[in-house]
Coordinates of C-alpha atoms in Angstrom, one line a residue:
X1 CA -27.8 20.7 -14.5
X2 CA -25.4 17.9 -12.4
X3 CA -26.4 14.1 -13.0
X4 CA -27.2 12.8 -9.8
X5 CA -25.7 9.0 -8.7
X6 CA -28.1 7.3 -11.0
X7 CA -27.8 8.8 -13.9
X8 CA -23.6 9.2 -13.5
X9 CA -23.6 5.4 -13.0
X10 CA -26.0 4.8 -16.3
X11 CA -23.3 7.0 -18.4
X12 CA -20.5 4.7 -16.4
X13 CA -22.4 1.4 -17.7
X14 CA -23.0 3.1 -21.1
X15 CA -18.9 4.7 -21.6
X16 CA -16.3 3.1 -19.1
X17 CA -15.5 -0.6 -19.5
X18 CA -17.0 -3.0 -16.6
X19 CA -13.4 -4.1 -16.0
X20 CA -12.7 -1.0 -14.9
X21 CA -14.5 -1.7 -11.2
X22 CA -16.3 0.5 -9.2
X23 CA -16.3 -0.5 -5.1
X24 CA -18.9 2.8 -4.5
X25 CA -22.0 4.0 -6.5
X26 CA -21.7 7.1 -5.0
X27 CA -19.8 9.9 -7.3
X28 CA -17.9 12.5 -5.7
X29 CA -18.0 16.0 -6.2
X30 CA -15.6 17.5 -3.8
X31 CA -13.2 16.4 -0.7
X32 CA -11.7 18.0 2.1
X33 CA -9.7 16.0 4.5
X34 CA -11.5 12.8 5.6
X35 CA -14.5 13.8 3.9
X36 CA -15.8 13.3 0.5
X37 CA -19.4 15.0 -0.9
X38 CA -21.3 13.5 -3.7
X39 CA -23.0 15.0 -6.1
X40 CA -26.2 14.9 -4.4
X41 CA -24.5 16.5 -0.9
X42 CA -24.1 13.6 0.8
X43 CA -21.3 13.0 3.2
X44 CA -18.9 10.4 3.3
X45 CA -17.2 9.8 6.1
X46 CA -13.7 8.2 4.2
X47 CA -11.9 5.1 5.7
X48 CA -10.4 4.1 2.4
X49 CA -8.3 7.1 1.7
X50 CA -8.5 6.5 -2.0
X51 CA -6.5 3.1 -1.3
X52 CA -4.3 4.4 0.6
X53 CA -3.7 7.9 -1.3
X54 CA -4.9 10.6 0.5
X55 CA -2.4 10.2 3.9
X56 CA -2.5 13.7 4.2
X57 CA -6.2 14.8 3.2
X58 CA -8.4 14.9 0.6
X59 CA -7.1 19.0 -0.4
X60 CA -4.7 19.8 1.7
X61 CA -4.4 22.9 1.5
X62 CA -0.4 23.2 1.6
X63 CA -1.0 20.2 -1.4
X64 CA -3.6 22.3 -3.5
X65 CA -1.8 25.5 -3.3
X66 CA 1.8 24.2 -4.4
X67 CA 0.1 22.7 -7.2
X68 CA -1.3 26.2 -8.1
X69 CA 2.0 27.7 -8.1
X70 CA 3.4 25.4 -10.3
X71 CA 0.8 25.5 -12.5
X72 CA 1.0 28.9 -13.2
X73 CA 4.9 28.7 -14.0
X74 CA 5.4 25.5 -16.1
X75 CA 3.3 22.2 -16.3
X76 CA 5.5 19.7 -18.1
X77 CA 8.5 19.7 -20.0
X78 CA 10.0 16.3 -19.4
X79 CA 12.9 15.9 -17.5
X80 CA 14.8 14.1 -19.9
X81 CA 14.4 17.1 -22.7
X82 CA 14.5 20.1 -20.1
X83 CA 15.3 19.4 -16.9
X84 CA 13.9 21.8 -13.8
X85 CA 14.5 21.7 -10.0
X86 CA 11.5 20.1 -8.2
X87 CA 12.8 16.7 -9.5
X88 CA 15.8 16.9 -8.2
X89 CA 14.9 18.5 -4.8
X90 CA 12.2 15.8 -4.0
X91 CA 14.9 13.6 -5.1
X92 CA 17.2 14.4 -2.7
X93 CA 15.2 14.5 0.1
X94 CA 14.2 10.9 -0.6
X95 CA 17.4 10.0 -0.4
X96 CA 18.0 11.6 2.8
X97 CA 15.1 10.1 5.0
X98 CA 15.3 6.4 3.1
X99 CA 16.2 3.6 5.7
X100 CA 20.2 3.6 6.6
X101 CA 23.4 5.7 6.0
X102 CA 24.3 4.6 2.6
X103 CA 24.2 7.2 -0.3
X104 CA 21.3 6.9 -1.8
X105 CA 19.7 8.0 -5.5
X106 CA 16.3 8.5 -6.6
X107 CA 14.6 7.9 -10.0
X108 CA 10.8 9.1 -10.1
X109 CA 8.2 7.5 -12.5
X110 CA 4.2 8.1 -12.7
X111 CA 2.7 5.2 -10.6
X112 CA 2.9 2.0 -7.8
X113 CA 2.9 -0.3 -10.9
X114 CA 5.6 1.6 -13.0
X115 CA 7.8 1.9 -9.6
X116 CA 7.6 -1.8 -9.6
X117 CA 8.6 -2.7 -12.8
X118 CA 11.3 -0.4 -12.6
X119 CA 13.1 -1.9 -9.4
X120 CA 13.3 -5.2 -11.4
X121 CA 14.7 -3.6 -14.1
X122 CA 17.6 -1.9 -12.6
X123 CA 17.9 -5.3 -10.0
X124 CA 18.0 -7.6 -13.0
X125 CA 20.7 -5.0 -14.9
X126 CA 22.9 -5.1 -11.7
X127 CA 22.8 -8.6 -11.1
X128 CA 23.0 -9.6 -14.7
X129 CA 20.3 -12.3 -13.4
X130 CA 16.4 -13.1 -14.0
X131 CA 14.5 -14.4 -11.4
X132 CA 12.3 -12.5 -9.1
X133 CA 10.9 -13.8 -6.1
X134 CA 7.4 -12.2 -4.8
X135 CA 5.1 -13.2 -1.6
X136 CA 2.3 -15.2 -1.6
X137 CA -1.0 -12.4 -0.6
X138 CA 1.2 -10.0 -2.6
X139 CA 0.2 -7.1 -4.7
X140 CA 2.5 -5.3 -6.7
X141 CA 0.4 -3.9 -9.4
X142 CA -1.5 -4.5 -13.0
X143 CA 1.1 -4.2 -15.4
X144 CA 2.8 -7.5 -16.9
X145 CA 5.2 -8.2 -14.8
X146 CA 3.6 -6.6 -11.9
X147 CA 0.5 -8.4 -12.2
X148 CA 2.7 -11.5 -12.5
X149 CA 4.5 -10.8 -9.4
X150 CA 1.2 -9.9 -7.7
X151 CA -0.7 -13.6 -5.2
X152 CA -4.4 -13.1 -5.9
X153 CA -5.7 -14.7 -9.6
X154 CA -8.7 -13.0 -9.2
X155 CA -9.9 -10.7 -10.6
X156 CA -6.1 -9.3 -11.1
X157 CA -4.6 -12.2 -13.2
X158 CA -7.8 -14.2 -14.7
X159 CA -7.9 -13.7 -18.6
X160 CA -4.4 -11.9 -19.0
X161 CA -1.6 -14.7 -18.9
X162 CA 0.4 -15.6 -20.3
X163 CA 2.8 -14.0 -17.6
X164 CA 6.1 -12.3 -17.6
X165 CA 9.2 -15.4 -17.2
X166 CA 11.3 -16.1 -14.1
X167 CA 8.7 -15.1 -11.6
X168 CA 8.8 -17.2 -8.5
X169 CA 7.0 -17.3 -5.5
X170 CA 6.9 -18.3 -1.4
X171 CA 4.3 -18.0 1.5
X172 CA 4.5 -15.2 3.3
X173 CA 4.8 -14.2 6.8
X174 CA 1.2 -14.5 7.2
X175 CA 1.1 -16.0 11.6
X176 CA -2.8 -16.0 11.7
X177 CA -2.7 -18.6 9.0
X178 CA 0.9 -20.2 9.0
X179 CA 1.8 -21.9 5.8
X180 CA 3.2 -24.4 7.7
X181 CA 1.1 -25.0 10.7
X182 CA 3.4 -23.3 12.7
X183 CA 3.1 -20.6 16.2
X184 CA 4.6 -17.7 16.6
X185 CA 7.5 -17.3 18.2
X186 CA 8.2 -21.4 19.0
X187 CA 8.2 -21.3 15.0
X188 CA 11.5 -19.5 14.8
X189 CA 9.7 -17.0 12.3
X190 CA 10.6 -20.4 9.8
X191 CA 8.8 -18.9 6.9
X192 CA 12.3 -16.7 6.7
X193 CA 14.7 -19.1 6.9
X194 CA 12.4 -21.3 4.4
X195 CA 13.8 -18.6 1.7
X196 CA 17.5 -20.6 1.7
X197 CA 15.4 -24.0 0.5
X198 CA 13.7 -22.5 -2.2
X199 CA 16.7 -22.3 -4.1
X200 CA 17.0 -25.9 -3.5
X201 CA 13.6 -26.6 -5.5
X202 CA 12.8 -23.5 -7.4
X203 CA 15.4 -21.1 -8.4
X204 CA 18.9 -21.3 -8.0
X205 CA 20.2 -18.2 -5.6
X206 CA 22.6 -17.6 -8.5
X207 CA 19.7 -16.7 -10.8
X208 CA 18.3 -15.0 -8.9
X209 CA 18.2 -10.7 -9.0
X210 CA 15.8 -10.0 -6.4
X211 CA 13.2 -10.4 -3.8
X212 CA 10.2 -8.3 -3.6
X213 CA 8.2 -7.6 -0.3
X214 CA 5.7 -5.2 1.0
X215 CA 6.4 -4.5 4.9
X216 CA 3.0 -4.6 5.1
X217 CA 0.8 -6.4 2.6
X218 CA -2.2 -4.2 1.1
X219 CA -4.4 -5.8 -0.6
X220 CA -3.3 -9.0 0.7
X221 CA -5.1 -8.3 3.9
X222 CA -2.6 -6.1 5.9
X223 CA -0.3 -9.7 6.6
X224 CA 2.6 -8.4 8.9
X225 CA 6.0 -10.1 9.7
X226 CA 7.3 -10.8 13.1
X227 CA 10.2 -8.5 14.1
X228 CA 13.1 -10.7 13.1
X229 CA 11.2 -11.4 9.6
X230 CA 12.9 -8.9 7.6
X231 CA 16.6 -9.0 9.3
X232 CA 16.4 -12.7 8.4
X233 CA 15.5 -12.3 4.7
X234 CA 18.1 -9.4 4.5
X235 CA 20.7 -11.7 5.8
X236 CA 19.6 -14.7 3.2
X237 CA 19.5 -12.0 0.1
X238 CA 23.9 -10.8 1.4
X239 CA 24.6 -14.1 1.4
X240 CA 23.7 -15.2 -2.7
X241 CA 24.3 -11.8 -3.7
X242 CA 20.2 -10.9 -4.2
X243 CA 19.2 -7.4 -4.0
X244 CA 15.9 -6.9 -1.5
X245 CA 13.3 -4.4 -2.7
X246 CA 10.6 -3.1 0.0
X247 CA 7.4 -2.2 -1.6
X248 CA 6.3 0.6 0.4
X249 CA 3.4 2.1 -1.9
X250 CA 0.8 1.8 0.6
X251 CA 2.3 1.5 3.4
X252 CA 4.8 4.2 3.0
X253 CA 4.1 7.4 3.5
X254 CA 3.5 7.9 6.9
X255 CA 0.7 5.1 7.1
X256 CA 2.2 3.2 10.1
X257 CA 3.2 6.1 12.1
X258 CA 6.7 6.3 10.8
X259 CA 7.4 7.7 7.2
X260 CA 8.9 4.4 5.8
X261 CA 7.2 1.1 7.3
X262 CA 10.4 -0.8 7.1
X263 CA 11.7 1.0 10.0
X264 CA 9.7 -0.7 12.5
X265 CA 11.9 -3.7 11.6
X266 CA 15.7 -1.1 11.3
X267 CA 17.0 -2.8 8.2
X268 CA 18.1 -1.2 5.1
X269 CA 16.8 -2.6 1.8
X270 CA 18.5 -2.3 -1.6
X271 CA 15.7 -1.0 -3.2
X272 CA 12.5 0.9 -2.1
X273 CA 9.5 1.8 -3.8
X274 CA 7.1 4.6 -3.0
X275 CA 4.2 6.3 -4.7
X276 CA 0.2 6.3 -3.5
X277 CA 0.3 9.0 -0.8
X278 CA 3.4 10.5 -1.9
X279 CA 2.2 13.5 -3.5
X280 CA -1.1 13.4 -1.5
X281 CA -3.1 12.3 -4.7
X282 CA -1.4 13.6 -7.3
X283 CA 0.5 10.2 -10.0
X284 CA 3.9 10.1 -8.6
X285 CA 6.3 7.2 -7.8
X286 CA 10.0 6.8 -6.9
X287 CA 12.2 4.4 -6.8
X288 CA 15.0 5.2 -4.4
X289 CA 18.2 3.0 -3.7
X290 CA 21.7 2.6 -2.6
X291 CA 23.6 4.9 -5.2
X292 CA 26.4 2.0 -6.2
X293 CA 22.8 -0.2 -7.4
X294 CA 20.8 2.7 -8.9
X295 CA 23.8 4.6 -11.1
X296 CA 24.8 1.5 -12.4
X297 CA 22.1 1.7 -15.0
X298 CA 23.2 3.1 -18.8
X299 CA 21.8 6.7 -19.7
X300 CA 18.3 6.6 -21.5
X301 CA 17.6 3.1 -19.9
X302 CA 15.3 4.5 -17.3
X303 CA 12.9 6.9 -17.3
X304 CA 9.6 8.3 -19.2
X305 CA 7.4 11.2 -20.5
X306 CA 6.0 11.8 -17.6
X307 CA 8.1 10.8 -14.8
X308 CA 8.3 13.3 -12.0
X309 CA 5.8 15.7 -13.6
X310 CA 6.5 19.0 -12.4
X311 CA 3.2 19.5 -10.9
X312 CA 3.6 15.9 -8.6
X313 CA 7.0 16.9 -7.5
X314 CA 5.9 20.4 -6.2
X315 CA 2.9 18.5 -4.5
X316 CA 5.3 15.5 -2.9
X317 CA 7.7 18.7 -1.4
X318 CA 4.8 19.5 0.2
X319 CA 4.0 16.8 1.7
X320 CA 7.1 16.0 2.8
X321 CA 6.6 19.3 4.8
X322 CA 3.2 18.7 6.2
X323 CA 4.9 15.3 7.7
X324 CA 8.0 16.5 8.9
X325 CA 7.8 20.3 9.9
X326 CA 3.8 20.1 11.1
X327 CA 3.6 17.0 13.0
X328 CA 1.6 14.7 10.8
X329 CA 3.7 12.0 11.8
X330 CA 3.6 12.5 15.6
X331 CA -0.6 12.6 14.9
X332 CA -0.1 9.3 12.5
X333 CA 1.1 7.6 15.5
X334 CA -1.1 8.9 18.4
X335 CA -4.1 7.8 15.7
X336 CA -2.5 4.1 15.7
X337 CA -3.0 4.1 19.5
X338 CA -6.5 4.8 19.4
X339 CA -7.3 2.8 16.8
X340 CA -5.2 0.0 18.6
X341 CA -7.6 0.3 21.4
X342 CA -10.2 0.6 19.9
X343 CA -10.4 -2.8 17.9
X344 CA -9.2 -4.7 20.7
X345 CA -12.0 -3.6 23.2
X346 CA -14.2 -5.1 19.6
X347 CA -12.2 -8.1 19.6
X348 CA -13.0 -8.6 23.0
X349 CA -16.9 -7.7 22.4
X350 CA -17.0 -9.6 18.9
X351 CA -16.3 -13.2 17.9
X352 CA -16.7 -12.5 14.0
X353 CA -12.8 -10.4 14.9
X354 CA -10.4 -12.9 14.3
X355 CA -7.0 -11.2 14.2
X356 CA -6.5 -7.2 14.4
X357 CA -3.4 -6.4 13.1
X358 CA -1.2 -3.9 11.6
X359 CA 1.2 -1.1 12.7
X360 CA 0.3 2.3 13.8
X361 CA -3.1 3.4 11.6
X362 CA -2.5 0.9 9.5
X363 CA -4.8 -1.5 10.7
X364 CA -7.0 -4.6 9.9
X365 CA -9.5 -6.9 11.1
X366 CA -9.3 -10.3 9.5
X367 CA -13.2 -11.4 10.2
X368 CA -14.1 -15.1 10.6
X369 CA -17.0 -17.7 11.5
X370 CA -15.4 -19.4 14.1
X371 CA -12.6 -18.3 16.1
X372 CA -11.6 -22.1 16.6
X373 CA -11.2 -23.2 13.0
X374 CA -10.6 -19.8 11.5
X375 CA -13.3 -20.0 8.6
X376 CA -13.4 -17.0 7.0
X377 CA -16.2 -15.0 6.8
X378 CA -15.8 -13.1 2.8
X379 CA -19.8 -12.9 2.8
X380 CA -20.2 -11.2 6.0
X381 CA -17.2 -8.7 5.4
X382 CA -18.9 -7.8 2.2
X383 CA -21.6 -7.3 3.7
X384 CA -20.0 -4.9 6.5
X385 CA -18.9 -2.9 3.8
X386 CA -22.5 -2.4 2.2
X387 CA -23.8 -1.5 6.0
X388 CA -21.1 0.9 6.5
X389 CA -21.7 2.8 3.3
X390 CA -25.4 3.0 3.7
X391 CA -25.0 4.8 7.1
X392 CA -22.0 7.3 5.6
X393 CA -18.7 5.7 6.0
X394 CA -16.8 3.9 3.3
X395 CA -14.2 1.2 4.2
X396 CA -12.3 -1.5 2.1
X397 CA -12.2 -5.4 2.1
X398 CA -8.9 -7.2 0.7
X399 CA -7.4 -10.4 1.6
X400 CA -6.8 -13.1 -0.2
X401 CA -9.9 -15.0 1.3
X402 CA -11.5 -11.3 0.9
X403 CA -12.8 -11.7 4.4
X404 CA -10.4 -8.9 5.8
X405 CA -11.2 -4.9 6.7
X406 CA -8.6 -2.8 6.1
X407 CA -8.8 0.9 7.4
X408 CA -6.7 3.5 5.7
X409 CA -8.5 6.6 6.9
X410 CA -6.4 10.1 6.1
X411 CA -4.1 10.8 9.0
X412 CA -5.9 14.7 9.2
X413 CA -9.1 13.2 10.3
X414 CA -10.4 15.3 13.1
X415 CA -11.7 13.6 16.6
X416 CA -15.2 13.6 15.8
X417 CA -15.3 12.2 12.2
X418 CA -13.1 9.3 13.6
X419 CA -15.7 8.8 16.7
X420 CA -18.6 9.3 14.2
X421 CA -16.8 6.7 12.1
X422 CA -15.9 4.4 14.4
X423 CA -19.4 4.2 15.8
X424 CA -20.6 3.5 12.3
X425 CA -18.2 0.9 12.1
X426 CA -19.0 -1.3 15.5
X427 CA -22.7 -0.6 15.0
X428 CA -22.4 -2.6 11.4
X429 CA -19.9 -4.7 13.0
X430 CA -22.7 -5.9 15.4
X431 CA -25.0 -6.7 13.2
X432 CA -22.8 -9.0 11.0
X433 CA -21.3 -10.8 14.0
X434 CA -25.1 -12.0 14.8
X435 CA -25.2 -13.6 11.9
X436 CA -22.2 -16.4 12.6

């Protein structure tokens, strides 16, 4: 007989840690697309998209059947021992739609985290230098040094210091809430050109390997740069010699309407890291860069078991194909301007909508009490969250103030389970903005 929710969660209580954090008490027993089934057949409409996993669909069938026919000829040999095509295919194709014309090489690894901590590695071997420079709102992972380079204490850093050495860290491009009470554009985007002073104070540009930003932060509430933001940074990083890695592991992937988020700002980084919905659920990251930065690297110094597992590369190829040859891309953008509309007619409608921002589909409502002073309203986005998923849809809060709702529905969902959603959505939104 299946266990129903209850009796799942009492065996999750009983044999999984409570550190390991569950943001649903409803377990799944299938997906297909944008919708996931528990095990008592109830459907969930899905606005979460596994944190930003499942781009292409819970299933896709193009995913589920490449993994089949993988399956059935090899599942793992590591690359290292005996090496087989799909790496190097998926490989190469990341090097060919990355940002710019430079040559480019690719390394693959197993997750966001492991991505992460690899980029610093091969930036701190190239530079011969130790600091690392993140973003306040950040989020870069759980490891070590990821969770060191990652904004938020907690629950991501409380208990597990001490942290990983030369780790430094400056506000980010976050306009709603200027760190240093300034407007967009008569600020002259100075949270860039801040970057130059904080070798002045902090690190010295000649220690210092890298910078890491995401184009678009997750977890941090969906904080996005003006237009110049990036081209600014990139300029600062030529200058002292600092190599500047984009962190594209949620927002990659097709999320903002283009395949890479950095494009909507037409710079090429150093370093880029992918993973999340690059093998449309399946553990897969890469780290791709310009080829003089990533062979530079002695043989055996990079790499793992499980990096590029057969089964993940054959899944990534095909979703590379389901973006580029079936017009998921072209559907990832004409779902941006619908969403775009959308939350702007709510805006309008509903004072607890602060901000809405974000590119393409990758959108988020920053809620707050008063429009005036900005206080932010964590409680009542919590809350929003609860309301949605007792009337079928589950969405995500994030933010550093947790008062922000961040949509990351797969790009596949059909019409109706986005209107169905959506009315879901304002109907709970409704009910919390009575309450400020």
């Amino acid at each position: 007989m299946t266990a129903g929710n209850e009796q799942l969660m009492e065996l999750r209580n009983k044999h999984v840690p409570g550190g390991v954090a569950l943001l649903s008490p409803a377990f799944i027993a299938k997906a297909q697309g944008a919708i996931m089934t528990d095990v008592e057949g109830r459907d969930l409409i899905d606005f979460a998209g596994g944190i930003g996993v499942n781009n292409v669909g819970h299933s896709h069938p193009k995913v589920v059947k490449a993994i089949q026919e993988q399956a059935e000829k090899f599942i793992h040999t590591c690359f290292h021992v005996a090496p087989y095509q799909g790496y190097i295919e998926l490989a190469q194709r990341l090097n060919e739609l990355a940002p710019g014309s430079s040559p480019k090489q690719t390394m693959l690894a197993n997750s966001g985290a492991e991505a992460v901590e690899n980029a610093i590695k091969i930036a701190r071997y190239v530079t011969k230098r130790p600091g690392v420079i993140s973003l306040e709102n950040g989020f870069h992972g759980r490891t070590l040094m990821t969770m060191t380079l990652t904004s938020k204490v907690k629950p991501y850093k409380y208990g597990f210091g001490p942290f990983a050495p030369e780790s430094y860290r400056i506000p980010s491009a976050y306009c709603y809430r200027c760190p240093y009470g300034g407007s967009y554009p008569s600020c002259g985007c100075a949270c860039a050109h801040k970057l130059d002073e904080f070798f002045t104070g902090y690190v010295a540009a000649e220690q210092t390997a890298a910078i890491i930003i995401e184009p678009i932060q997750g977890e941090g509430g969906f904080v996005t740069p003006p237009k110049e933001y990036f081209e600014i940074v990139q300029g600062i990083c030529k200058k002292h010699g600092i190599l500047l890695i984009i962190d594209e592991i949620q927002s990659g992937m097709g999320r903002t309407g283009k395949l890479f988020a950095i494009d909507h700002w037409g710079i090429e980084p150093d370093l880029i890291t992918t993973a999340k919905s690059l093998a449309g659920g399946m553990p897969l990251s890469a780290i791709t860069g310009r080829a003089e930065i990533m062979s530079q690297p002695h043989p055996g110094g990079l790499g793992g078991t499980y990096g590029g597992n057969p089964l993940s590369c054959a899944a990534a190829l095909a979703v590379l194909d389901i973006f580029l040859n079936d017009g998921l891309l072209d559907q990832s953008v004409k779902l941006g301007e619908k969403l775009q509309q959308r939350f702007d007619e709510m805006q309008q409608k509903y004072e607890i909508i602060g901000e809405v921002r974000g590119k393409g589909p990758m959108l988020a409502l920053e809620l707050v009490r008063d429009r005036n002073t900005k206080a932010p309203a964590g409680d009542l986005a919590k809350k929003l969250v609860k309301l949605c998923y007792d009337k079928g849809l589950v969405i995500l809060s994030c933010g550093a103030l947790g008062n922000v709702v961040r949509l990351l529905m797969p790009l596949v969902i059909t019409d109706d389970q986005l209107d169905r959603g959506m009315a879901i959505l304002e109907e709970s939104l409704a009910e919390v903005n009575a309450e400020i």
